[in-house]
PDB file of C-alpha atoms in Angstrom:
ATOM      1  CA  UNK A  89       5.524   0.050  16.262  1.00 76.00           C
ATOM      2  CA  UNK A  90       1.826   0.388  15.564  1.00 90.00           C
ATOM      3  CA  UNK A  91       2.088   4.028  15.534  1.00 94.00           C
ATOM      4  CA  UNK A  92       5.121   4.033  13.838  1.00 96.00           C
ATOM      5  CA  UNK A  93       3.552   1.896  10.793  1.00 97.00           C
ATOM      6  CA  UNK A  94       0.337   4.009  11.068  1.00 97.00           C
ATOM      7  CA  UNK A  95       2.576   7.167  10.071  1.00 98.00           C
ATOM      8  CA  UNK A  96       4.628   5.173   7.581  1.00 98.00           C
ATOM      9  CA  UNK A  97       1.511   3.796   5.654  1.00 98.00           C
ATOM     10  CA  UNK A  98      -0.059   7.593   5.795  1.00 98.00           C
ATOM     11  CA  UNK A  99       3.248   9.064   4.225  1.00 98.00           C
ATOM     12  CA  UNK A 100       3.018   6.331   1.668  1.00 98.00           C
ATOM     13  CA  UNK A 101      -0.495   7.298   0.579  1.00 98.00           C
ATOM     14  CA  UNK A 102       0.517  11.230   0.407  1.00 98.00           C
ATOM     15  CA  UNK A 103       3.615  10.617  -1.546  1.00 98.00           C
ATOM     16  CA  UNK A 104       1.608   8.377  -3.847  1.00 98.00           C
ATOM     17  CA  UNK A 105      -0.810  11.557  -4.177  1.00 98.00           C
ATOM     18  CA  UNK A 106       2.040  13.851  -4.885  1.00 98.00           C
ATOM     19  CA  UNK A 107       3.584  11.562  -7.400  1.00 98.00           C
ATOM     20  CA  UNK A 108      -0.042  11.639  -9.221  1.00 97.00           C
ATOM     21  CA  UNK A 109      -0.042  15.093  -8.999  1.00 97.00           C
ATOM     22  CA  UNK A 110       2.725  15.519 -11.032  1.00 96.00           C
ATOM     23  CA  UNK A 111       1.136  13.478 -14.140  1.00 94.00           C
ATOM     24  CA  UNK A 112      -1.023  15.386 -16.738  1.00 91.00           C
ATOM     25  CA  UNK A 113      -4.440  15.327 -16.785  1.00 92.00           C
ATOM     26  CA  UNK A 114      -5.850  13.220 -19.229  1.00 92.00           C
ATOM     27  CA  UNK A 115      -8.418  10.108 -19.281  1.00 90.00           C
ATOM     28  CA  UNK A 116      -5.378   7.889 -19.305  1.00 86.00           C
ATOM     29  CA  UNK A 117      -3.131   9.197 -16.456  1.00 91.00           C
ATOM     30  CA  UNK A 118      -6.421   9.742 -14.349  1.00 94.00           C
ATOM     31  CA  UNK A 119      -7.675   6.236 -14.583  1.00 95.00           C
ATOM     32  CA  UNK A 120      -4.359   4.807 -13.012  1.00 96.00           C
ATOM     33  CA  UNK A 121      -3.777   7.573 -10.731  1.00 97.00           C
ATOM     34  CA  UNK A 122      -6.966   7.219  -9.390  1.00 97.00           C
ATOM     35  CA  UNK A 123      -6.584   3.619  -8.701  1.00 98.00           C
ATOM     36  CA  UNK A 124      -2.889   4.318  -7.103  1.00 98.00           C
ATOM     37  CA  UNK A 125      -4.349   6.954  -4.784  1.00 98.00           C
ATOM     38  CA  UNK A 126      -7.321   4.912  -3.936  1.00 98.00           C
ATOM     39  CA  UNK A 127      -5.179   1.678  -3.664  1.00 98.00           C
ATOM     40  CA  UNK A 128      -2.379   3.526  -1.485  1.00 98.00           C
ATOM     41  CA  UNK A 129      -4.590   5.025   0.743  1.00 98.00           C
ATOM     42  CA  UNK A 130      -6.453   2.109   1.760  1.00 98.00           C
ATOM     43  CA  UNK A 131      -3.145   0.313   2.935  1.00 98.00           C
ATOM     44  CA  UNK A 132      -3.043   2.546   5.688  1.00 97.00           C
ATOM     45  CA  UNK A 133      -6.797   2.732   6.242  1.00 98.00           C
ATOM     46  CA  UNK A 134      -6.674  -0.506   6.680  1.00 98.00           C
ATOM     47  CA  UNK A 135      -3.859  -0.739   8.595  1.00 98.00           C
ATOM     48  CA  UNK A 136      -5.757   1.623  11.011  1.00 97.00           C
ATOM     49  CA  UNK A 137      -8.715  -0.981  10.890  1.00 97.00           C
ATOM     50  CA  UNK A 138      -6.689  -3.930  11.871  1.00 97.00           C
ATOM     51  CA  UNK A 139      -5.332  -2.126  14.483  1.00 96.00           C
ATOM     52  CA  UNK A 140      -8.793  -1.774  15.933  1.00 96.00           C
ATOM     53  CA  UNK A 141      -9.457  -5.690  15.165  1.00 96.00           C
ATOM     54  CA  UNK A 142     -11.666  -7.365  17.777  1.00 96.00           C
ATOM     55  CA  UNK A 143     -10.067 -10.883  17.632  1.00 95.00           C
ATOM     56  CA  UNK A 144      -6.532 -12.148  16.603  1.00 93.00           C
ATOM     57  CA  UNK A 145      -8.586 -13.641  13.416  1.00 94.00           C
ATOM     58  CA  UNK A 146     -10.424 -10.130  12.634  1.00 96.00           C
ATOM     59  CA  UNK A 147      -6.637  -8.587  12.839  1.00 96.00           C
ATOM     60  CA  UNK A 148      -5.434 -11.455  10.369  1.00 96.00           C
ATOM     61  CA  UNK A 149      -8.317 -10.510   7.872  1.00 97.00           C
ATOM     62  CA  UNK A 150      -7.484  -6.868   7.952  1.00 97.00           C
ATOM     63  CA  UNK A 151      -3.858  -7.336   7.225  1.00 98.00           C
ATOM     64  CA  UNK A 152      -4.867  -9.483   4.260  1.00 98.00           C
ATOM     65  CA  UNK A 153      -6.706  -6.424   2.830  1.00 98.00           C
ATOM     66  CA  UNK A 154      -3.644  -4.404   3.779  1.00 98.00           C
ATOM     67  CA  UNK A 155      -1.623  -6.972   1.844  1.00 98.00           C
ATOM     68  CA  UNK A 156      -3.765  -6.842  -0.806  1.00 98.00           C
ATOM     69  CA  UNK A 157      -3.907  -3.155  -1.300  1.00 98.00           C
ATOM     70  CA  UNK A 158      -0.029  -2.879  -1.165  1.00 98.00           C
ATOM     71  CA  UNK A 159       0.263  -5.202  -3.915  1.00 98.00           C
ATOM     72  CA  UNK A 160      -2.222  -3.402  -5.689  1.00 98.00           C
ATOM     73  CA  UNK A 161      -0.385   0.001  -5.133  1.00 98.00           C
ATOM     74  CA  UNK A 162       2.945  -1.883  -6.530  1.00 98.00           C
ATOM     75  CA  UNK A 163       0.800  -2.909  -9.538  1.00 98.00           C
ATOM     76  CA  UNK A 164      -0.030   0.612 -10.472  1.00 98.00           C
ATOM     77  CA  UNK A 165       3.365   2.093  -9.962  1.00 98.00           C
ATOM     78  CA  UNK A 166       4.764  -0.856 -12.109  1.00 98.00           C
ATOM     79  CA  UNK A 167       2.198   0.507 -15.022  1.00 96.00           C
ATOM     80  CA  UNK A 168       3.183   3.880 -14.603  1.00 96.00           C
ATOM     81  CA  UNK A 169       6.738   3.350 -15.130  1.00 96.00           C
ATOM     82  CA  UNK A 170       6.265   1.794 -18.030  1.00 96.00           C
ATOM     83  CA  UNK A 171       3.676   3.961 -19.717  1.00 92.00           C
ATOM     84  CA  UNK A 172       5.595   7.260 -18.632  1.00 92.00           C
ATOM     85  CA  UNK A 173       9.064   8.370 -19.168  1.00 91.00           C
ATOM     86  CA  UNK A 174       8.841  10.889 -16.264  1.00 90.00           C
ATOM     87  CA  UNK A 175       9.421  10.775 -12.368  1.00 95.00           C
ATOM     88  CA  UNK A 176      10.964   7.102 -12.280  1.00 97.00           C
ATOM     89  CA  UNK A 177      13.076   8.008  -9.739  1.00 97.00           C
ATOM     90  CA  UNK A 178      10.043   8.992  -7.210  1.00 98.00           C
ATOM     91  CA  UNK A 179       8.149   5.791  -8.849  1.00 98.00           C
ATOM     92  CA  UNK A 180      11.078   3.573  -7.723  1.00 98.00           C
ATOM     93  CA  UNK A 181      11.148   4.954  -4.504  1.00 98.00           C
ATOM     94  CA  UNK A 182       7.604   4.169  -4.079  1.00 98.00           C
ATOM     95  CA  UNK A 183       7.248   1.098  -5.276  1.00 98.00           C
ATOM     96  CA  UNK A 184      10.269  -0.149  -2.849  1.00 98.00           C
ATOM     97  CA  UNK A 185       8.306   1.240   0.159  1.00 98.00           C
ATOM     98  CA  UNK A 186       5.173  -0.059  -1.084  1.00 98.00           C
ATOM     99  CA  UNK A 187       7.326  -3.684  -1.206  1.00 98.00           C
ATOM    100  CA  UNK A 188       8.587  -3.204   2.524  1.00 98.00           C
ATOM    101  CA  UNK A 189       5.295  -2.337   3.700  1.00 98.00           C
ATOM    102  CA  UNK A 190       4.061  -5.252   2.111  1.00 98.00           C
ATOM    103  CA  UNK A 191       6.782  -7.725   3.486  1.00 98.00           C
ATOM    104  CA  UNK A 192       6.176  -6.127   6.988  1.00 97.00           C
ATOM    105  CA  UNK A 193       2.386  -7.199   6.569  1.00 98.00           C
ATOM    106  CA  UNK A 194       3.136 -10.465   5.373  1.00 98.00           C
ATOM    107  CA  UNK A 195       5.638 -11.451   8.035  1.00 97.00           C
ATOM    108  CA  UNK A 196       3.020 -10.023  10.612  1.00 96.00           C
ATOM    109  CA  UNK A 197       0.408 -12.315   9.140  1.00 96.00           C
ATOM    110  CA  UNK A 198       2.801 -15.182   9.281  1.00 96.00           C
ATOM    111  CA  UNK A 199       3.251 -14.694  12.761  1.00 94.00           C
ATOM    112  CA  UNK A 200       0.238 -14.279  13.865  1.00 93.00           C
ATOM    113  CA  UNK A 201      -0.949 -17.579  12.553  1.00 92.00           C
ATOM    114  CA  UNK A 202       2.288 -19.039  14.161  1.00 90.00           C
ATOM    115  CA  UNK A 203       1.105 -17.536  17.370  1.00 86.00           C
ATOM    116  CA  UNK A 204      -2.511 -18.682  16.997  1.00 83.00           C
ATOM    117  CA  UNK A 205      -1.383 -22.185  16.056  1.00 85.00           C
ATOM    118  CA  UNK A 206       0.896 -22.797  18.939  1.00 80.00           C
ATOM    119  CA  UNK A 207      -2.124 -21.968  21.402  1.00 67.00           C
TER     120      UNK A 207
END
């Protein structure tokens, strides 16, 4: 499961980068594209860090960062949908993928918290 999610988050970051490469180079687009590239790649980077956590509490804390970055990615995808009339199908697909990743991470956080309360 961990390796599959590592691969999936890496693909998400690459797909967001490829989306951004399709937009014109301008001060306005660059601001949003740079943010999207940063936060979408942070999803995978922080998930990898979570996989190397030293304790359950550390794991949860790192997953909370993944949660924030996935949500931020979705925000910038929503903005791009509003400001641009191109690539809507790809933006919607990436938004859906971001939402799925977010759901997985939130479920993992809840599972870990429940497990820790029982012990």
